[in-house]
Coordinates of C-alpha atoms in Angstrom, one line a residue:
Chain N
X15 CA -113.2 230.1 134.7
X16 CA -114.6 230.5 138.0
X17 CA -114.6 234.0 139.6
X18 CA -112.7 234.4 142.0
X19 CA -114.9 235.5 145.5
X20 CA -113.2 237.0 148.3
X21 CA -109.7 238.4 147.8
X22 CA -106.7 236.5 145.9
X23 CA -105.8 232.7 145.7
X24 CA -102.4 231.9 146.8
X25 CA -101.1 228.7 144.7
X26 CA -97.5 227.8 146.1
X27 CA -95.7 225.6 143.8
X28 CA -92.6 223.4 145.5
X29 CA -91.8 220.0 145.3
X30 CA -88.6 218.4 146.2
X31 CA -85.9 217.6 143.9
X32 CA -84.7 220.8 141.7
X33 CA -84.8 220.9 138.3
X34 CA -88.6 219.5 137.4
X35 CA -89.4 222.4 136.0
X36 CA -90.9 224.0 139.0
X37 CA -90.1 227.6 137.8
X38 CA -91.2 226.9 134.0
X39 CA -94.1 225.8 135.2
X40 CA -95.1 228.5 137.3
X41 CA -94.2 231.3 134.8
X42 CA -96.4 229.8 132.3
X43 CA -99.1 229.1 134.2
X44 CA -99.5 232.7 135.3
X45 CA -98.9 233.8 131.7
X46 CA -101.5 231.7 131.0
X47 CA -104.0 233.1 133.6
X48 CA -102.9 237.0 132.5
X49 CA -103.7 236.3 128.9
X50 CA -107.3 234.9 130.0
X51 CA -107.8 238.4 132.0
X52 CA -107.0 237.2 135.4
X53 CA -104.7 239.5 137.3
X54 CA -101.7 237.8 138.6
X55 CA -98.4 238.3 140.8
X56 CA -95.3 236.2 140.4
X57 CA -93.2 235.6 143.6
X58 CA -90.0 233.9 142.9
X59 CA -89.5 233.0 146.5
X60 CA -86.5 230.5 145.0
X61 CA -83.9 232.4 147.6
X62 CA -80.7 231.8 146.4
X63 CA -81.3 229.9 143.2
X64 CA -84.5 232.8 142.1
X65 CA -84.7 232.4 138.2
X66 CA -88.2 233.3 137.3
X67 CA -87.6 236.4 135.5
X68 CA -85.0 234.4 133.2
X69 CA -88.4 232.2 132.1
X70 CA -90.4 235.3 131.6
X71 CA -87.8 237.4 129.8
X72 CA -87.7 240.1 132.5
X73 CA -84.2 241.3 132.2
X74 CA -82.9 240.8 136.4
X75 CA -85.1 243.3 138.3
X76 CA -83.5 245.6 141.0
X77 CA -85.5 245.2 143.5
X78 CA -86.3 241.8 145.3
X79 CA -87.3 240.2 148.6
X80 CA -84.1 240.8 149.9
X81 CA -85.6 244.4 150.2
X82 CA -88.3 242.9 151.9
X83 CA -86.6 241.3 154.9
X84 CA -83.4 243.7 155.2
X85 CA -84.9 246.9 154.7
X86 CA -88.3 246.3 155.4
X87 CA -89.7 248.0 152.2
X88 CA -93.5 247.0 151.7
X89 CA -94.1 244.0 149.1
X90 CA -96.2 246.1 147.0
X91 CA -93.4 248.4 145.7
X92 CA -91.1 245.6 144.9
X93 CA -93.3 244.5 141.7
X94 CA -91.9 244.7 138.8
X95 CA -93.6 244.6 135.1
X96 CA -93.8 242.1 132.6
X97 CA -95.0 241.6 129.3
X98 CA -98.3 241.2 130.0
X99 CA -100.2 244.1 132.0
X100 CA -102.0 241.6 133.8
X101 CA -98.7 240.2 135.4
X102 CA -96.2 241.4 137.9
X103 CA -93.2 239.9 139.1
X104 CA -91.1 240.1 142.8
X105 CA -88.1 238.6 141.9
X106 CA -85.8 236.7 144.9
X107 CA -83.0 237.1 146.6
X108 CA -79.8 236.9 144.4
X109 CA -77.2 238.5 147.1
X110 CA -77.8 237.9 150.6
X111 CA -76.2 235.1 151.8
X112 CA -78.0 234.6 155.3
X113 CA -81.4 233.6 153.4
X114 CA -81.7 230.2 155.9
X115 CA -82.2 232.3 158.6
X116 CA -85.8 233.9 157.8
X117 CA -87.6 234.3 160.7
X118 CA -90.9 232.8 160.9
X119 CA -92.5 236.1 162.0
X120 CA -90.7 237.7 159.0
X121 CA -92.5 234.8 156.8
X122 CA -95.9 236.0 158.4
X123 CA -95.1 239.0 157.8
X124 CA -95.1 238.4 153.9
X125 CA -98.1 236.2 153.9
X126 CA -100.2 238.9 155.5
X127 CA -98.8 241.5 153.1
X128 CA -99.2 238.7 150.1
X129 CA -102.6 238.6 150.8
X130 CA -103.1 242.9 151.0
X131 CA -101.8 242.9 147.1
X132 CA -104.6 243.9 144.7
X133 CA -104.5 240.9 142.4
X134 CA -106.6 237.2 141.3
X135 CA -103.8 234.9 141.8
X136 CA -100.6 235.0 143.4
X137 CA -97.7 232.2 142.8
X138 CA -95.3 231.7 144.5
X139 CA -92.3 229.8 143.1
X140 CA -91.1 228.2 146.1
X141 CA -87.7 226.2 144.7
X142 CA -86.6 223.1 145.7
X143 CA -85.7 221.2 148.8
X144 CA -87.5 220.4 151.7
X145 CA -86.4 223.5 154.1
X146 CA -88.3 224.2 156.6
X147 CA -89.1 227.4 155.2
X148 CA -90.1 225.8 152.0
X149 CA -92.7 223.7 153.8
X150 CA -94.0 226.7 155.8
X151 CA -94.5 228.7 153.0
X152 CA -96.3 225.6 151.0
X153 CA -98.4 225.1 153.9
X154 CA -99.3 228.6 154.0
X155 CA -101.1 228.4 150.3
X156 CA -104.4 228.4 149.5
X157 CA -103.2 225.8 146.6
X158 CA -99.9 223.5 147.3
X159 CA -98.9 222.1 144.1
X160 CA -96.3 219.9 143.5
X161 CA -94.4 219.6 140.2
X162 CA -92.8 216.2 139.0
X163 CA -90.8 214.3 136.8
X164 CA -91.0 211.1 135.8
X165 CA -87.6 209.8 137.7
X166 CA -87.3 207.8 140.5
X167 CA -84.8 210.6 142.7
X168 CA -87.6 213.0 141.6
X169 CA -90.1 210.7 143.0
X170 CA -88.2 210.1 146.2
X171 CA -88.0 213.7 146.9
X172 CA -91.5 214.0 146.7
X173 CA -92.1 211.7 149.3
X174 CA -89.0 213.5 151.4
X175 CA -90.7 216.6 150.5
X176 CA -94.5 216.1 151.3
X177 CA -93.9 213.8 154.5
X178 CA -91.9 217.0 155.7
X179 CA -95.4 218.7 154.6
X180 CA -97.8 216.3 156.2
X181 CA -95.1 216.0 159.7
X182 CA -95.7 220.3 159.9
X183 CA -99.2 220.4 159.4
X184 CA -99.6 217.8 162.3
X185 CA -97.5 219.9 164.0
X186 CA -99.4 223.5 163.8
X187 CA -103.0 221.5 163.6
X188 CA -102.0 219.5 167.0
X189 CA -99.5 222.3 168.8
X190 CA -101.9 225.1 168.7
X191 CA -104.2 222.6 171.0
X192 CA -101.8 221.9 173.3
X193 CA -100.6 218.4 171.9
X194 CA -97.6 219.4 170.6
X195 CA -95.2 217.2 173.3
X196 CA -97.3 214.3 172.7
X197 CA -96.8 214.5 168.8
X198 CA -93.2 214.9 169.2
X199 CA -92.9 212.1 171.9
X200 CA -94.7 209.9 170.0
X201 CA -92.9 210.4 167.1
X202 CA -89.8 210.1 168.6
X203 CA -90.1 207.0 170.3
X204 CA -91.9 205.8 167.3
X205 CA -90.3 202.1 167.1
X206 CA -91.4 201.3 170.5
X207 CA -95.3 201.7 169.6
X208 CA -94.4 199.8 166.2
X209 CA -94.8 203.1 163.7
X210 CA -92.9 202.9 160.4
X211 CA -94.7 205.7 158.7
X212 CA -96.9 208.8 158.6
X213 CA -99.8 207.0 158.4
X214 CA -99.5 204.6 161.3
X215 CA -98.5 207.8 162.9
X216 CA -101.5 209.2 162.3
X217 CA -103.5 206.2 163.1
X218 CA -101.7 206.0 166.3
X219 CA -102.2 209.3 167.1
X220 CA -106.1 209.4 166.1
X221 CA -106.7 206.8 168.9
X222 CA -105.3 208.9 171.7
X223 CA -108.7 210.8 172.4
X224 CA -111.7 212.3 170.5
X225 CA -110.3 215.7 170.7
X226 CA -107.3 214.4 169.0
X227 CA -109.3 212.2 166.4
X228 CA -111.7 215.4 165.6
X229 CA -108.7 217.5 164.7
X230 CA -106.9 215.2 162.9
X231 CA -110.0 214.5 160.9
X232 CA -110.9 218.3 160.1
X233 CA -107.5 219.6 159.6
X234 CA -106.9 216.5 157.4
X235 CA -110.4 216.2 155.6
X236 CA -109.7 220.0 154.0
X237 CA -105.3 218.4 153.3
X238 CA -104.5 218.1 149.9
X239 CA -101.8 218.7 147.1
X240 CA -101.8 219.3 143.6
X241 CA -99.9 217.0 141.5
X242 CA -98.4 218.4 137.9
X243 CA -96.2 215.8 136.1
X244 CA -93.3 217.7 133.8
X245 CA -91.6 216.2 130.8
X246 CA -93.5 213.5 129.9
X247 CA -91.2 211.3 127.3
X248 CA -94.0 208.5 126.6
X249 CA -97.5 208.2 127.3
X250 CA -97.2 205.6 130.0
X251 CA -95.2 208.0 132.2
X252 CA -99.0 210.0 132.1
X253 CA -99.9 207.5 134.7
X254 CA -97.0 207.5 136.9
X255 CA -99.0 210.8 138.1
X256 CA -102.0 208.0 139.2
X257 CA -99.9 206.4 140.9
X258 CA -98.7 208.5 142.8
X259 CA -102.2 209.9 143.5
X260 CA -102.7 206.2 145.0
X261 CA -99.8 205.9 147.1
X262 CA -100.5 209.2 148.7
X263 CA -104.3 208.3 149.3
X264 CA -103.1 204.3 150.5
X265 CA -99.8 204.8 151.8
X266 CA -99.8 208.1 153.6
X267 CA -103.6 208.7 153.8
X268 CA -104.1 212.1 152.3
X269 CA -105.3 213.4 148.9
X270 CA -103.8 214.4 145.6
X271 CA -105.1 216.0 142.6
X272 CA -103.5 215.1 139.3
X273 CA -104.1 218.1 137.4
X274 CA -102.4 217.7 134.2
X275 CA -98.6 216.6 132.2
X276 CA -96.6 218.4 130.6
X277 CA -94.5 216.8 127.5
X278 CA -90.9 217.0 127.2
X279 CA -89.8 219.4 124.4
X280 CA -86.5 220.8 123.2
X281 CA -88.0 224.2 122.1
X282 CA -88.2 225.1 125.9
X283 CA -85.2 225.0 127.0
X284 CA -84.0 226.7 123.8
X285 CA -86.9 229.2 124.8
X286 CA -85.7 229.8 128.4
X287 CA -81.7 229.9 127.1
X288 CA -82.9 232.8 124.3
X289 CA -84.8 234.5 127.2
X290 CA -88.4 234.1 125.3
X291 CA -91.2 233.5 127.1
X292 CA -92.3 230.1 126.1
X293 CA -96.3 230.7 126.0
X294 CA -95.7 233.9 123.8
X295 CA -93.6 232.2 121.6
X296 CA -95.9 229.2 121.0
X297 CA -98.9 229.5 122.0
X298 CA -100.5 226.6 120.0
X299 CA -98.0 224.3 120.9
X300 CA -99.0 221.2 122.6
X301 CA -97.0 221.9 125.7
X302 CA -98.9 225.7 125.7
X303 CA -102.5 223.4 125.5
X304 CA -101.5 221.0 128.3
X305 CA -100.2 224.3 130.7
X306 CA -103.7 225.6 129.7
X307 CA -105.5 222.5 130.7
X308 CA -103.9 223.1 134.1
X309 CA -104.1 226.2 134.4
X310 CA -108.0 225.9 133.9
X311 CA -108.2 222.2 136.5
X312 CA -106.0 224.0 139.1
X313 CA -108.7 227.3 139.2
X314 CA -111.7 224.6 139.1
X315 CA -110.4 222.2 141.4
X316 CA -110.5 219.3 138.5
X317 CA -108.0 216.7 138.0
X318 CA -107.3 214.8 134.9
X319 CA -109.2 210.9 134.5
X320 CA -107.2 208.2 133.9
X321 CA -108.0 207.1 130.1
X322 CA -107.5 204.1 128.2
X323 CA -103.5 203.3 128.4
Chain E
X51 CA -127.4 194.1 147.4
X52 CA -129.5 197.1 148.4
X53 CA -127.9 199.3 150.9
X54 CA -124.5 197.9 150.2
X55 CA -121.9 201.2 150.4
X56 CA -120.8 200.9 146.9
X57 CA -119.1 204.1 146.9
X58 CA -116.7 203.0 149.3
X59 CA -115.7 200.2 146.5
X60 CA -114.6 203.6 143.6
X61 CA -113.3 204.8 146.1
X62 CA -110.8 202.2 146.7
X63 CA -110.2 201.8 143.1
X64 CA -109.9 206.4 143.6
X65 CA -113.0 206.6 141.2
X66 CA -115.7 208.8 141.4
X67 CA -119.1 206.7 141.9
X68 CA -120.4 207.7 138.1
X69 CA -117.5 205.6 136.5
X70 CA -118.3 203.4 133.9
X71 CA -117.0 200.0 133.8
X72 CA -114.1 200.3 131.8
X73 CA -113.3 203.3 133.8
X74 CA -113.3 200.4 136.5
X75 CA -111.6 198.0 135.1
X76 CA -108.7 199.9 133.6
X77 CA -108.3 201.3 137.8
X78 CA -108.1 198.0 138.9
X79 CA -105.5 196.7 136.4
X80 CA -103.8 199.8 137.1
X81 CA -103.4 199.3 140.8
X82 CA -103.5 195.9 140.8
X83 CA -100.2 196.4 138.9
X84 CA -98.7 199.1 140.6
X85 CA -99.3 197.3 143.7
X86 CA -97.5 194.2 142.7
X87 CA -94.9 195.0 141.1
X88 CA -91.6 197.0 141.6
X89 CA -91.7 200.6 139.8
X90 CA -90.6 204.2 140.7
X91 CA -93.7 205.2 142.5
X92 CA -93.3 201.8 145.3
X93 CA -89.6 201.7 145.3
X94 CA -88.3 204.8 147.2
X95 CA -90.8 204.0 150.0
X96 CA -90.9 199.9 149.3
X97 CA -89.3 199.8 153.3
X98 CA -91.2 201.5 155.3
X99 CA -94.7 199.8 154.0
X100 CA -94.8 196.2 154.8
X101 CA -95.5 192.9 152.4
X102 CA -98.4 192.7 154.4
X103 CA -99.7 196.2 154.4
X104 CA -99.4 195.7 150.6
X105 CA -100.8 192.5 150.8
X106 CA -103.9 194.1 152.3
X107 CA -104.4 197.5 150.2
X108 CA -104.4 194.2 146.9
X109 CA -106.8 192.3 148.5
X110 CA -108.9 195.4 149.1
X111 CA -108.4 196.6 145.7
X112 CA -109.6 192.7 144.1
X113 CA -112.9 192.8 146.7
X114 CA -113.5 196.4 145.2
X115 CA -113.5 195.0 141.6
X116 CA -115.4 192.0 142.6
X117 CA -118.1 194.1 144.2
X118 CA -118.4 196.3 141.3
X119 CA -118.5 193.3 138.6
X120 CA -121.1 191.9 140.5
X121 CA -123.0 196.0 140.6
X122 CA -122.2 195.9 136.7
X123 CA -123.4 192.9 135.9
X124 CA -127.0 193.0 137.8
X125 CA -127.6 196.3 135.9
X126 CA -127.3 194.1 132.3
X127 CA -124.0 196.4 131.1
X128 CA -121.9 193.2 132.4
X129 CA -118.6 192.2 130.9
X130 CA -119.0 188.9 130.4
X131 CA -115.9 188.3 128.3
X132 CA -115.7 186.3 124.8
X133 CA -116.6 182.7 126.7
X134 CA -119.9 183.8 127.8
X135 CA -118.7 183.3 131.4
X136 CA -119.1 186.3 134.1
X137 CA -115.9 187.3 134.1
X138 CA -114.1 186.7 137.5
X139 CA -111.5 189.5 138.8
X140 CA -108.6 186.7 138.3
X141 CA -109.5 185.9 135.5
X142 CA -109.5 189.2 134.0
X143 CA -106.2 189.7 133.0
X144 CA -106.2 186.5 130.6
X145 CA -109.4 185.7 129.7
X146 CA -108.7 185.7 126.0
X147 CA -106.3 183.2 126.5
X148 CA -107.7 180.6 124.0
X149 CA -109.8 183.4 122.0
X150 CA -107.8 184.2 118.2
X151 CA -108.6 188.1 117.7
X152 CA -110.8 189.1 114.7
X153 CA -112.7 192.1 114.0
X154 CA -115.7 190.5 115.3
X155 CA -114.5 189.5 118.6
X156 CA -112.8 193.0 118.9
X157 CA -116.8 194.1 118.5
X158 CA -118.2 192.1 120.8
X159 CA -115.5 192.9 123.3
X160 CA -115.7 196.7 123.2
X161 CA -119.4 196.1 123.2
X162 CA -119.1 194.1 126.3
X163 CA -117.0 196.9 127.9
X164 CA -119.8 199.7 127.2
X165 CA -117.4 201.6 125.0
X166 CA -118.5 203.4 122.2
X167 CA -116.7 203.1 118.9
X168 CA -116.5 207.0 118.8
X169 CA -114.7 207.0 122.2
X170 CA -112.2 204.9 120.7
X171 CA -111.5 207.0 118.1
X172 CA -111.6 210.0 120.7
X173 CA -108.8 208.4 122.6
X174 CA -106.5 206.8 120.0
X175 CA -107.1 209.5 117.2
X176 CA -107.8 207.1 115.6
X177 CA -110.2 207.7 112.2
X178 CA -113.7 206.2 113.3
X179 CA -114.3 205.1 110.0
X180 CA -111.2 202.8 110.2
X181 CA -112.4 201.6 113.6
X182 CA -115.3 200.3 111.9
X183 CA -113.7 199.0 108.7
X184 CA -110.7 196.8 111.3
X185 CA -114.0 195.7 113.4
X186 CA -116.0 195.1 110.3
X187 CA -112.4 193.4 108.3
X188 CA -112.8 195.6 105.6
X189 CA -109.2 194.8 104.5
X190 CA -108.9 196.2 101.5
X191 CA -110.1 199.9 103.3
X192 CA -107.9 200.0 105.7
X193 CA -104.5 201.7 105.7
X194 CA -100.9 199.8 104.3
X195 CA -99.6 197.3 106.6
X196 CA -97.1 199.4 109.0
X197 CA -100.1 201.7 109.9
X198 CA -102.5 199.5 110.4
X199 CA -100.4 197.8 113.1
X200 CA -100.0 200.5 115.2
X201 CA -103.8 200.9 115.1
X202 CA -104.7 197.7 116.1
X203 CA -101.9 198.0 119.0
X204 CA -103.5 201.0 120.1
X205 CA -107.3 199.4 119.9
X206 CA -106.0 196.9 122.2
X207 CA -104.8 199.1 125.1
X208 CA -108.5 201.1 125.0
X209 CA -109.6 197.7 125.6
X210 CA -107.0 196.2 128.4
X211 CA -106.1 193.8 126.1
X212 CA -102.7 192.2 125.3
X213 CA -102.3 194.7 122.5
X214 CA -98.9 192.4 121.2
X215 CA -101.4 189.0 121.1
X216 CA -104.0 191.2 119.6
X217 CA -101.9 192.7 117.1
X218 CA -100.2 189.0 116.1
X219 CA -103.5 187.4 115.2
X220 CA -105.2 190.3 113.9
X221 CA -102.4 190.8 111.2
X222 CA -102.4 187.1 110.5
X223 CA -106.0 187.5 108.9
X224 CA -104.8 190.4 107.2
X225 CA -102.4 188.3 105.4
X226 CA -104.3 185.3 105.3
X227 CA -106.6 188.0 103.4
X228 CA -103.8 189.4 101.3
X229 CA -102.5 186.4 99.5
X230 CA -105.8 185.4 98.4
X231 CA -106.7 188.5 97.3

């Protein structure tokens, strides 16, 4: 694996519709990095529906970002152990109630202290939905990686889910140069300039002037998301993950990586109901390989070819 | 055509520019079938794309593939599929239309493709030495009936072929084999 230069990577794992898997994969993924010597930090940043530490077998810690945001206590003392030494955990928020109401200075405010911790690889499990908060904090990632199942509401979540993405980076790339009325204004009279979609929004916008066009390009050029497809029933569904990849690139005109698949199997939801952590449990499992394979394309910045199908 | 921008033709078919012809060929029948059809991936965001926007990301996709015949077949690795003709990107969903599979015309296909045996077996798990016995029709080395099926099904699909036509007349000369013998 490749080392690792200047300080940790932040991978953020989200991705629309809830249960693909999103915390499964993230737990295992990290196990997987701890057991090949890489330090790593869990963040179940799930609020209100946190269930990491279930996955790992970590009975429910008693600390958690609740502490964080009410009583201001520093990120670093909310980690809690798991099995492996090379892992820690900061469980969510299972009591407070007002979790929609994070400010985004408070969000900042974790990503500078995320990115203080003494560690390889931080991931955060982000949950589902597209809340604005969600989509900050997958913006915010060094790695925004998006976990999927082969079923058409999954799929339209996605979309829901990474237009939301695409809309906010616009956003923060064009409003920090002062073109943050003409985004909106564009955008909100949208049918009168003939836009149905992102990317004749961003074709629109492109034309407006070369400042525009060079930002758009940069901030853009350096845009993409990681695609993992979960619970793969039948080898054809591998290429549903290509597909995607396409429509992405032809339909809304930025790139995905499709890292890896995961197959369906029964022994991991028996795993996560007994509390076992599946990787320990199996490690030569097919499912263990294919988390490995991803584990290893996510930290090279590979993606999977498309073989004979 | 010297100086042509080739890599904007993998691109289009999202390859890198090293791919191998099969590599783009099974891209284009890939896209050329999720672009025309309805499936999971299209259907959630089938209304706010066009007919004619997909209209135009197929017609790109078809001049990518003719391009990168044409690239393939000036370098002498052509696919020139089992008629001797250059194969044409229409044409490349049914060329074998009048072609009955053997062992032999498998050969020549795979052959035509670039593939090596030993990649086939890599992607189907498949035991080389039966590739070469079902290529070869070594019938009477090959595995009992049911399995042997599923191998030639699987054969097909490294290939792009109609794994079910395939399959139908390949098992025919099995038979044909196994009441003489």
């Amino acid at each position: 694996m490749a080392r690792v230069k200047k300080g940790c990577e932040i991978w953020a794992i989200g991705g629309g519709k809830g249960g693909t898997g999103k915390s499964f994969v993230t737990g295992n993924i990290g196990t997987y990095l701890a057991s090949r010597g890489k330090r790593v930090i869990l963040i179940d940043a799930d609020i209100g529906g946190a269930n990491l530490h279930t996955i790992l077998g970590v009975s429910r810690p008693r600390t958690s970002l609740t502490d964080f945001f009410e009583r201001k206590a520093s990120l670093a003392d909310l980690i809690v152990c798991c099995d492996s030494s090379n892992m820690g955990l900061v469980t969510g928020d299972l009591h407070s109630i007002d979790s929609g109401n994070i400010r985004y200075t408070q969000k900042l405010r974790l990503f500078r202290q995320i990115r203080t911790l003494e560690t390889d690889y931080i991931l955060i499990d982000l949950g589902s939905g597209s809340h604005a908060n969600t989509v900050d904090a997958f913006l915010l990632a060094d790695k925004m990686i998006i976990v999927l199942v082969p079923e058409i509401t999954a799929i339209e979540n996605m979309y829901h889910f990474m237009k939301n993405v695409l809309f906010k980076k616009l956003k923060i790339s064009l409003g920090s140069r002062g073109f943050k009325e003409f985004l909106q204004d564009t955008w909100r009279n949208r049918t009168t300039y003939g836009i149905k979609n992102i990317k004749e929004l961003i074709d629109y916008l492109r034309k407006h002037s070369t400042e525009v066009r060079e930002v758009l390009d940069r901030e853009l050029s350096g845009f993409r998301i990681y695609l993992i497809m979960n619970q793969i029933r039948h080898t054809s569904e591998i290429s549903i993950g290509f597909s995607v990849r396409s429509v992405c690139m032809k339909y809304f005109g930025f790139k995905t990586h499709y890292v890896g698949y995961i197959e369906y199997e029964d022994l991991v939801w028996r795993c996560v109901n007994e509390q076992r952590p599946y990787l320990q449990s199996y490690p030569s499992s097919r499912c263990a390989k294919e988390i490995g394979r991803i584990a290893e394309n996510l930290v090279e910045g590979r993606q999977i070819k498309m073989t004979y199908s | 055509m010297p100086g042509e921008d080739y890599r904007r033709y993998f691109e289009i078919l999202e390859l890198q520019p090293d791919a191998s012809f099969s590599e783009v060929r099974n891209a284009y029948l890939h896209l050329k079938r999720l672009y025309s059809t309805e499936s999971i991936v299209i259907h959630p965001i089938a209304n706010e794309f066009s007919e004619e926007s997909r209209q135009e990301v197929l017609q790109r996709i078809e001049d990518a593939y003719e391009r990168l015949s044409a690239l393939f077949q000036d370098n002498g690795s052509a696919y020139t599929g089992s008629r001797g003709q250059p194969l044409g990107p229409e044409e490349a969903g049914d060329v074998h239309e009048h072609v009955s599979f053997s062992g032999e015309t498998l050969r020549q296909i795979r052959q035509g493709l670039g593939i090596k045996l030993h990649e086939i077996a890599f992607a189907t798990k498949i035991r080389l030495q039966y590739l070469e016995n079902i290529e070869s029709e070594r019938f009477g080395d090959l595995p009992p009936e049911v399995y042997l099926r599923g191998y030639i099904v699987n054969y097909a699909r490294c290939l792009s072929l109609d794994s079910g036509r395939v399959a139908r007349d390949y098992m025919k000369r099995y038979r044909d084999w196994k009441k003489k013998s």
